[in-house]
Amino acid sequence: MNPVKIPADSVELSGELVLPPAASGVVLFAHGSGSSRFSPRNTFVANVLQQQGIGTLLFDLLTRAEDQDYTMRFDIDLLTRRLLAATAWLQADPKTKSLRTGYFGASTGAAAALQAAAEMGNNIAAVVSRGGRPDLAGEVALSQVIAPTLLIVGSADYGVIELNEQAYALMNCEKKLMLVPGATHLFEEPGTLEQAAQHAANWFSKYLQ
């Protein structure tokens, strides 16, 4: 595990970069509101990806001070800028610049991932959203995403399923919407997070090669 500092705006964001031997690509994690690079769910998914030979970058989208401001957690434009800054840092680093890049977003982080993917075009190879709010990316960004995108939602995450379906309908890229049986928003039911992680790993394995 390699602790890193990522310059973004006028701040430095803390992160952890893990690169398995002969990594096929690297996935940046955009966590949800009120979460951090230590999110147990994202860490779990990152471990599954690493076991499949995929690199991961978990990092804080906000500094500790910024995260105290509740409104900043829902400032999708700010979160997107931070994700783009981390992407630029990763794609400039000699260790990772030759690797294909993917985004994994949860909750509000999924909206930031999709906005960033819309801006980055062909530079992003795949996007996965878990229990995300892709609707918050907005109609324009959703229609501009070209990276193959997988939306994973719990089948018992009522309300969020409908928002994912609306976002899905606006997307023109290769796309898939998967419901994990019995899962609620945080995938806390036994075995549901494992299923979500495996779906994500399969998607990234396919498109980051």
C-alpha atoms as a PDB file:
ATOM      1  CA  MET A   1       0.000   0.000   0.000  1.00  0.00           C
ATOM      2  CA  ASN A   2       1.357   3.366  -1.033  1.00  0.00           C
ATOM      3  CA  PRO A   3       0.069   6.494   0.816  1.00  0.00           C
ATOM      4  CA  VAL A   4      -0.118   9.414  -1.622  1.00  0.00           C
ATOM      5  CA  LYS A   5      -0.892  13.139  -1.566  1.00  0.00           C
ATOM      6  CA  ILE A   6      -2.859  14.499  -4.513  1.00  0.00           C
ATOM      7  CA  PRO A   7      -2.835  18.241  -5.254  1.00  0.00           C
ATOM      8  CA  ALA A   8      -6.302  19.584  -6.084  1.00  0.00           C
ATOM      9  CA  ASP A   9      -7.446  23.203  -6.121  1.00  0.00           C
ATOM     10  CA  SER A  10      -5.448  24.757  -3.259  1.00  0.00           C
ATOM     11  CA  VAL A  11      -5.508  21.644  -1.046  1.00  0.00           C
ATOM     12  CA  GLU A  12      -3.846  18.246  -0.813  1.00  0.00           C
ATOM     13  CA  LEU A  13      -5.988  15.130  -0.729  1.00  0.00           C
ATOM     14  CA  SER A  14      -4.819  11.989   1.057  1.00  0.00           C
ATOM     15  CA  GLY A  15      -5.058   8.684  -0.736  1.00  0.00           C
ATOM     16  CA  GLU A  16      -3.855   5.111  -0.940  1.00  0.00           C
ATOM     17  CA  LEU A  17      -2.642   3.620  -4.204  1.00  0.00           C
ATOM     18  CA  VAL A  18      -2.382  -0.169  -4.560  1.00  0.00           C
ATOM     19  CA  LEU A  19      -0.896  -1.652  -7.730  1.00  0.00           C
ATOM     20  CA  PRO A  20      -0.862  -5.460  -8.029  1.00  0.00           C
ATOM     21  CA  PRO A  21       1.977  -6.943 -10.110  1.00  0.00           C
ATOM     22  CA  ALA A  22       1.247  -6.535 -13.844  1.00  0.00           C
ATOM     23  CA  ALA A  23      -1.913  -4.528 -13.103  1.00  0.00           C
ATOM     24  CA  SER A  24      -4.290  -4.404 -16.071  1.00  0.00           C
ATOM     25  CA  GLY A  25      -5.610  -0.974 -15.112  1.00  0.00           C
ATOM     26  CA  VAL A  26      -6.353   1.264 -12.149  1.00  0.00           C
ATOM     27  CA  VAL A  27      -9.712   2.292 -10.662  1.00  0.00           C
ATOM     28  CA  LEU A  28     -10.286   5.581  -8.827  1.00  0.00           C
ATOM     29  CA  PHE A  29     -12.886   5.394  -6.069  1.00  0.00           C
ATOM     30  CA  ALA A  30     -15.287   8.315  -5.568  1.00  0.00           C
ATOM     31  CA  HIS A  31     -17.002   7.702  -2.227  1.00  0.00           C
ATOM     32  CA  GLY A  32     -20.356   8.992  -1.118  1.00  0.00           C
ATOM     33  CA  SER A  33     -21.245  11.902   1.128  1.00  0.00           C
ATOM     34  CA  GLY A  34     -19.934  11.677   4.670  1.00  0.00           C
ATOM     35  CA  SER A  35     -17.537   8.878   3.751  1.00  0.00           C
ATOM     36  CA  SER A  36     -13.777   8.801   3.185  1.00  0.00           C
ATOM     37  CA  ARG A  37     -10.968   6.700   1.746  1.00  0.00           C
ATOM     38  CA  PHE A  38     -11.491   4.434   4.775  1.00  0.00           C
ATOM     39  CA  SER A  39     -15.054   3.508   3.732  1.00  0.00           C
ATOM     40  CA  PRO A  40     -15.319  -0.189   4.702  1.00  0.00           C
ATOM     41  CA  ARG A  41     -17.544  -0.941   1.702  1.00  0.00           C
ATOM     42  CA  ASN A  42     -15.222   0.699  -0.829  1.00  0.00           C
ATOM     43  CA  THR A  43     -12.195  -0.918   0.829  1.00  0.00           C
ATOM     44  CA  PHE A  44     -13.907  -4.296   0.467  1.00  0.00           C
ATOM     45  CA  VAL A  45     -14.587  -3.711  -3.247  1.00  0.00           C
ATOM     46  CA  ALA A  46     -11.017  -2.435  -3.746  1.00  0.00           C
ATOM     47  CA  ASN A  47      -9.640  -5.669  -2.241  1.00  0.00           C
ATOM     48  CA  VAL A  48     -11.728  -7.751  -4.650  1.00  0.00           C
ATOM     49  CA  LEU A  49     -10.418  -5.708  -7.595  1.00  0.00           C
ATOM     50  CA  GLN A  50      -6.821  -6.052  -6.389  1.00  0.00           C
ATOM     51  CA  GLN A  51      -7.239  -9.837  -6.228  1.00  0.00           C
ATOM     52  CA  GLN A  52      -8.223  -9.704  -9.912  1.00  0.00           C
ATOM     53  CA  GLY A  53      -5.054  -7.783 -10.777  1.00  0.00           C
ATOM     54  CA  ILE A  54      -6.629  -4.332 -10.946  1.00  0.00           C
ATOM     55  CA  GLY A  55      -4.972  -1.337  -9.272  1.00  0.00           C
ATOM     56  CA  THR A  56      -7.002   0.931  -6.950  1.00  0.00           C
ATOM     57  CA  LEU A  57      -6.772   4.515  -5.743  1.00  0.00           C
ATOM     58  CA  LEU A  58      -8.914   5.295  -2.722  1.00  0.00           C
ATOM     59  CA  PHE A  59      -8.693   8.958  -1.775  1.00  0.00           C
ATOM     60  CA  ASP A  60     -10.560  11.681   0.100  1.00  0.00           C
ATOM     61  CA  LEU A  61     -12.566  13.960  -2.180  1.00  0.00           C
ATOM     62  CA  LEU A  62     -12.695  16.563   0.602  1.00  0.00           C
ATOM     63  CA  THR A  63     -10.234  17.594   3.294  1.00  0.00           C
ATOM     64  CA  ARG A  64     -11.241  16.953   6.904  1.00  0.00           C
ATOM     65  CA  ALA A  65     -12.171  20.613   7.363  1.00  0.00           C
ATOM     66  CA  GLU A  66     -14.231  20.713   4.161  1.00  0.00           C
ATOM     67  CA  ASP A  67     -16.100  17.567   5.127  1.00  0.00           C
ATOM     68  CA  GLN A  68     -17.455  19.383   8.204  1.00  0.00           C
ATOM     69  CA  ASP A  69     -19.441  21.586   5.806  1.00  0.00           C
ATOM     70  CA  TYR A  70     -22.472  19.465   4.952  1.00  0.00           C
ATOM     71  CA  THR A  71     -23.228  21.377   1.721  1.00  0.00           C
ATOM     72  CA  MET A  72     -19.795  20.560   0.266  1.00  0.00           C
ATOM     73  CA  ARG A  73     -20.605  16.843   0.440  1.00  0.00           C
ATOM     74  CA  PHE A  74     -23.363  17.421  -2.114  1.00  0.00           C
ATOM     75  CA  ASP A  75     -21.446  19.874  -4.324  1.00  0.00           C
ATOM     76  CA  ILE A  76     -21.211  17.524  -7.319  1.00  0.00           C
ATOM     77  CA  ASP A  77     -19.240  20.047  -9.400  1.00  0.00           C
ATOM     78  CA  LEU A  78     -16.606  20.323  -6.657  1.00  0.00           C
ATOM     79  CA  LEU A  79     -16.430  16.544  -6.197  1.00  0.00           C
ATOM     80  CA  THR A  80     -16.052  16.176  -9.973  1.00  0.00           C
ATOM     81  CA  ARG A  81     -13.167  18.698 -10.062  1.00  0.00           C
ATOM     82  CA  ARG A  82     -11.428  16.756  -7.297  1.00  0.00           C
ATOM     83  CA  LEU A  83     -11.867  13.475  -9.164  1.00  0.00           C
ATOM     84  CA  LEU A  84     -10.513  15.060 -12.352  1.00  0.00           C
ATOM     85  CA  ALA A  85      -7.500  16.395 -10.411  1.00  0.00           C
ATOM     86  CA  ALA A  86      -6.798  12.901  -9.043  1.00  0.00           C
ATOM     87  CA  THR A  87      -7.191  11.460 -12.554  1.00  0.00           C
ATOM     88  CA  ALA A  88      -4.703  13.962 -13.964  1.00  0.00           C
ATOM     89  CA  TRP A  89      -2.266  13.137 -11.156  1.00  0.00           C
ATOM     90  CA  LEU A  90      -2.633   9.399 -11.814  1.00  0.00           C
ATOM     91  CA  GLN A  91      -2.263   9.746 -15.578  1.00  0.00           C
ATOM     92  CA  ALA A  92       0.906  11.832 -15.133  1.00  0.00           C
ATOM     93  CA  ASP A  93       2.574   9.428 -12.674  1.00  0.00           C
ATOM     94  CA  PRO A  94       5.200   7.198 -14.366  1.00  0.00           C
ATOM     95  CA  LYS A  95       3.912   4.141 -12.451  1.00  0.00           C
ATOM     96  CA  THR A  96       0.322   4.479 -13.657  1.00  0.00           C
ATOM     97  CA  LYS A  97       0.232   6.646 -16.785  1.00  0.00           C
ATOM     98  CA  SER A  98       0.324   3.640 -19.129  1.00  0.00           C
ATOM     99  CA  LEU A  99      -2.572   1.917 -17.331  1.00  0.00           C
ATOM    100  CA  ARG A 100      -6.210   2.179 -18.427  1.00  0.00           C
ATOM    101  CA  THR A 101      -8.337   4.130 -15.962  1.00  0.00           C
ATOM    102  CA  GLY A 102     -11.763   3.349 -14.495  1.00  0.00           C
ATOM    103  CA  TYR A 103     -14.088   5.019 -11.977  1.00  0.00           C
ATOM    104  CA  PHE A 104     -16.034   3.388  -9.150  1.00  0.00           C
ATOM    105  CA  GLY A 105     -18.596   5.706  -7.570  1.00  0.00           C
ATOM    106  CA  ALA A 106     -20.926   5.221  -4.612  1.00  0.00           C
ATOM    107  CA  SER A 107     -23.838   7.465  -3.593  1.00  0.00           C
ATOM    108  CA  THR A 108     -23.023  11.093  -4.583  1.00  0.00           C
ATOM    109  CA  GLY A 109     -19.584   9.923  -5.760  1.00  0.00           C
ATOM    110  CA  ALA A 110     -21.299   8.125  -8.648  1.00  0.00           C
ATOM    111  CA  ALA A 111     -22.567  11.467  -9.976  1.00  0.00           C
ATOM    112  CA  ALA A 112     -19.048  12.906  -9.786  1.00  0.00           C
ATOM    113  CA  ALA A 113     -17.665   9.809 -11.549  1.00  0.00           C
ATOM    114  CA  LEU A 114     -20.139  10.176 -14.411  1.00  0.00           C
ATOM    115  CA  GLN A 115     -19.561  13.926 -14.781  1.00  0.00           C
ATOM    116  CA  ALA A 116     -15.806  13.316 -14.837  1.00  0.00           C
ATOM    117  CA  ALA A 117     -16.207  10.459 -17.328  1.00  0.00           C
ATOM    118  CA  ALA A 118     -18.265  12.736 -19.601  1.00  0.00           C
ATOM    119  CA  GLU A 119     -15.437  15.285 -19.556  1.00  0.00           C
ATOM    120  CA  MET A 120     -12.612  12.744 -19.974  1.00  0.00           C
ATOM    121  CA  GLY A 121     -14.150  10.937 -22.955  1.00  0.00           C
ATOM    122  CA  ASN A 122     -11.963   8.099 -24.227  1.00  0.00           C
ATOM    123  CA  ASN A 123      -9.492   8.540 -21.361  1.00  0.00           C
ATOM    124  CA  ILE A 124     -11.847   6.627 -19.041  1.00  0.00           C
ATOM    125  CA  ALA A 125     -12.262   2.962 -19.933  1.00  0.00           C
ATOM    126  CA  ALA A 126     -15.160   2.002 -17.631  1.00  0.00           C
ATOM    127  CA  VAL A 127     -17.450   3.291 -14.867  1.00  0.00           C
ATOM    128  CA  VAL A 128     -19.249   1.381 -12.113  1.00  0.00           C
ATOM    129  CA  SER A 129     -21.817   2.911  -9.750  1.00  0.00           C
ATOM    130  CA  ARG A 130     -22.862   1.077  -6.552  1.00  0.00           C
ATOM    131  CA  GLY A 131     -25.963   2.338  -4.801  1.00  0.00           C
ATOM    132  CA  GLY A 132     -25.237   5.546  -6.637  1.00  0.00           C
ATOM    133  CA  ARG A 133     -27.107   8.717  -7.502  1.00  0.00           C
ATOM    134  CA  PRO A 134     -26.217   8.936 -11.201  1.00  0.00           C
ATOM    135  CA  ASP A 135     -29.238  11.224 -11.670  1.00  0.00           C
ATOM    136  CA  LEU A 136     -27.294  13.967  -9.859  1.00  0.00           C
ATOM    137  CA  ALA A 137     -24.766  14.023 -12.720  1.00  0.00           C
ATOM    138  CA  GLY A 138     -27.410  15.807 -14.796  1.00  0.00           C
ATOM    139  CA  GLU A 139     -28.931  15.093 -18.170  1.00  0.00           C
ATOM    140  CA  VAL A 140     -26.160  16.705 -20.261  1.00  0.00           C
ATOM    141  CA  ALA A 141     -23.290  14.783 -18.640  1.00  0.00           C
ATOM    142  CA  LEU A 142     -25.196  11.485 -18.701  1.00  0.00           C
ATOM    143  CA  SER A 143     -25.809  11.805 -22.442  1.00  0.00           C
ATOM    144  CA  GLN A 144     -22.101  12.554 -23.037  1.00  0.00           C
ATOM    145  CA  VAL A 145     -20.574   9.586 -21.190  1.00  0.00           C
ATOM    146  CA  ILE A 146     -18.928   7.188 -23.641  1.00  0.00           C
ATOM    147  CA  ALA A 147     -17.234   4.840 -21.155  1.00  0.00           C
ATOM    148  CA  PRO A 148     -19.070   1.503 -20.685  1.00  0.00           C
ATOM    149  CA  THR A 149     -21.096   2.010 -17.495  1.00  0.00           C
ATOM    150  CA  LEU A 150     -22.520  -0.473 -14.994  1.00  0.00           C
ATOM    151  CA  LEU A 151     -25.149   0.701 -12.497  1.00  0.00           C
ATOM    152  CA  ILE A 152     -25.488  -1.654  -9.495  1.00  0.00           C
ATOM    153  CA  VAL A 153     -28.497  -1.115  -7.225  1.00  0.00           C
ATOM    154  CA  GLY A 154     -30.022  -3.101  -4.396  1.00  0.00           C
ATOM    155  CA  SER A 155     -33.393  -4.591  -5.353  1.00  0.00           C
ATOM    156  CA  ALA A 156     -34.791  -3.255  -2.054  1.00  0.00           C
ATOM    157  CA  ASP A 157     -33.301   0.244  -2.460  1.00  0.00           C
ATOM    158  CA  TYR A 158     -36.679   1.768  -3.253  1.00  0.00           C
ATOM    159  CA  GLY A 159     -36.549   5.263  -4.715  1.00  0.00           C
ATOM    160  CA  VAL A 160     -32.912   4.917  -5.737  1.00  0.00           C
ATOM    161  CA  ILE A 161     -33.813   2.173  -8.253  1.00  0.00           C
ATOM    162  CA  GLU A 162     -36.154   4.591 -10.023  1.00  0.00           C
ATOM    163  CA  LEU A 163     -33.493   7.343 -10.062  1.00  0.00           C
ATOM    164  CA  ASN A 164     -31.003   4.886 -11.586  1.00  0.00           C
ATOM    165  CA  GLU A 165     -33.546   3.837 -14.208  1.00  0.00           C
ATOM    166  CA  GLN A 166     -34.122   7.488 -15.159  1.00  0.00           C
ATOM    167  CA  ALA A 167     -30.371   8.114 -15.452  1.00  0.00           C
ATOM    168  CA  TYR A 168     -29.888   4.858 -17.384  1.00  0.00           C
ATOM    169  CA  ALA A 169     -32.466   5.941 -19.965  1.00  0.00           C
ATOM    170  CA  LEU A 170     -30.484   9.143 -20.644  1.00  0.00           C
ATOM    171  CA  MET A 171     -27.201   7.339 -21.309  1.00  0.00           C
ATOM    172  CA  ASN A 172     -26.033   6.533 -24.844  1.00  0.00           C
ATOM    173  CA  CYS A 173     -22.923   4.481 -23.986  1.00  0.00           C
ATOM    174  CA  GLU A 174     -22.629   0.724 -23.588  1.00  0.00           C
ATOM    175  CA  LYS A 175     -24.492   0.227 -20.316  1.00  0.00           C
ATOM    176  CA  LYS A 176     -26.014  -2.250 -17.903  1.00  0.00           C
ATOM    177  CA  LEU A 177     -28.281  -1.918 -14.856  1.00  0.00           C
ATOM    178  CA  MET A 178     -27.993  -4.766 -12.336  1.00  0.00           C
ATOM    179  CA  LEU A 179     -30.181  -5.306  -9.294  1.00  0.00           C
ATOM    180  CA  VAL A 180     -28.658  -7.242  -6.395  1.00  0.00           C
ATOM    181  CA  PRO A 181     -31.470  -9.340  -4.866  1.00  0.00           C
ATOM    182  CA  GLY A 182     -32.528  -8.311  -1.360  1.00  0.00           C
ATOM    183  CA  ALA A 183     -29.957  -5.517  -0.981  1.00  0.00           C
ATOM    184  CA  THR A 184     -30.839  -2.147   0.519  1.00  0.00           C
ATOM    185  CA  HIS A 185     -28.897   1.088  -0.061  1.00  0.00           C
ATOM    186  CA  LEU A 186     -25.732   0.185   1.861  1.00  0.00           C
ATOM    187  CA  PHE A 187     -25.590  -3.481   0.808  1.00  0.00           C
ATOM    188  CA  GLU A 188     -25.530  -4.564   4.458  1.00  0.00           C
ATOM    189  CA  GLU A 189     -27.454  -7.795   3.906  1.00  0.00           C
ATOM    190  CA  PRO A 190     -25.307 -10.979   4.007  1.00  0.00           C
ATOM    191  CA  GLY A 191     -23.573 -11.679   0.700  1.00  0.00           C
ATOM    192  CA  THR A 192     -24.931  -8.617  -1.129  1.00  0.00           C
ATOM    193  CA  LEU A 193     -21.750  -6.534  -1.030  1.00  0.00           C
ATOM    194  CA  GLU A 194     -19.790  -9.565  -2.253  1.00  0.00           C
ATOM    195  CA  GLN A 195     -22.150  -9.829  -5.236  1.00  0.00           C
ATOM    196  CA  ALA A 196     -21.824  -6.108  -6.009  1.00  0.00           C
ATOM    197  CA  ALA A 197     -18.026  -6.314  -5.770  1.00  0.00           C
ATOM    198  CA  GLN A 198     -17.918  -9.312  -8.106  1.00  0.00           C
ATOM    199  CA  HIS A 199     -20.121  -7.555 -10.680  1.00  0.00           C
ATOM    200  CA  ALA A 200     -17.772  -4.544 -10.500  1.00  0.00           C
ATOM    201  CA  ALA A 201     -14.653  -6.716 -10.821  1.00  0.00           C
ATOM    202  CA  ASN A 202     -16.081  -8.514 -13.865  1.00  0.00           C
ATOM    203  CA  TRP A 203     -16.947  -5.206 -15.536  1.00  0.00           C
ATOM    204  CA  PHE A 204     -13.532  -3.663 -14.933  1.00  0.00           C
ATOM    205  CA  SER A 205     -11.719  -6.868 -15.929  1.00  0.00           C
ATOM    206  CA  LYS A 206     -13.561  -6.766 -19.243  1.00  0.00           C
ATOM    207  CA  TYR A 207     -12.872  -3.110 -20.098  1.00  0.00           C
ATOM    208  CA  LEU A 208      -9.526  -2.330 -18.451  1.00  0.00           C
ATOM    209  CA  GLN A 209      -7.597  -5.017 -20.340  1.00  0.00           C
END
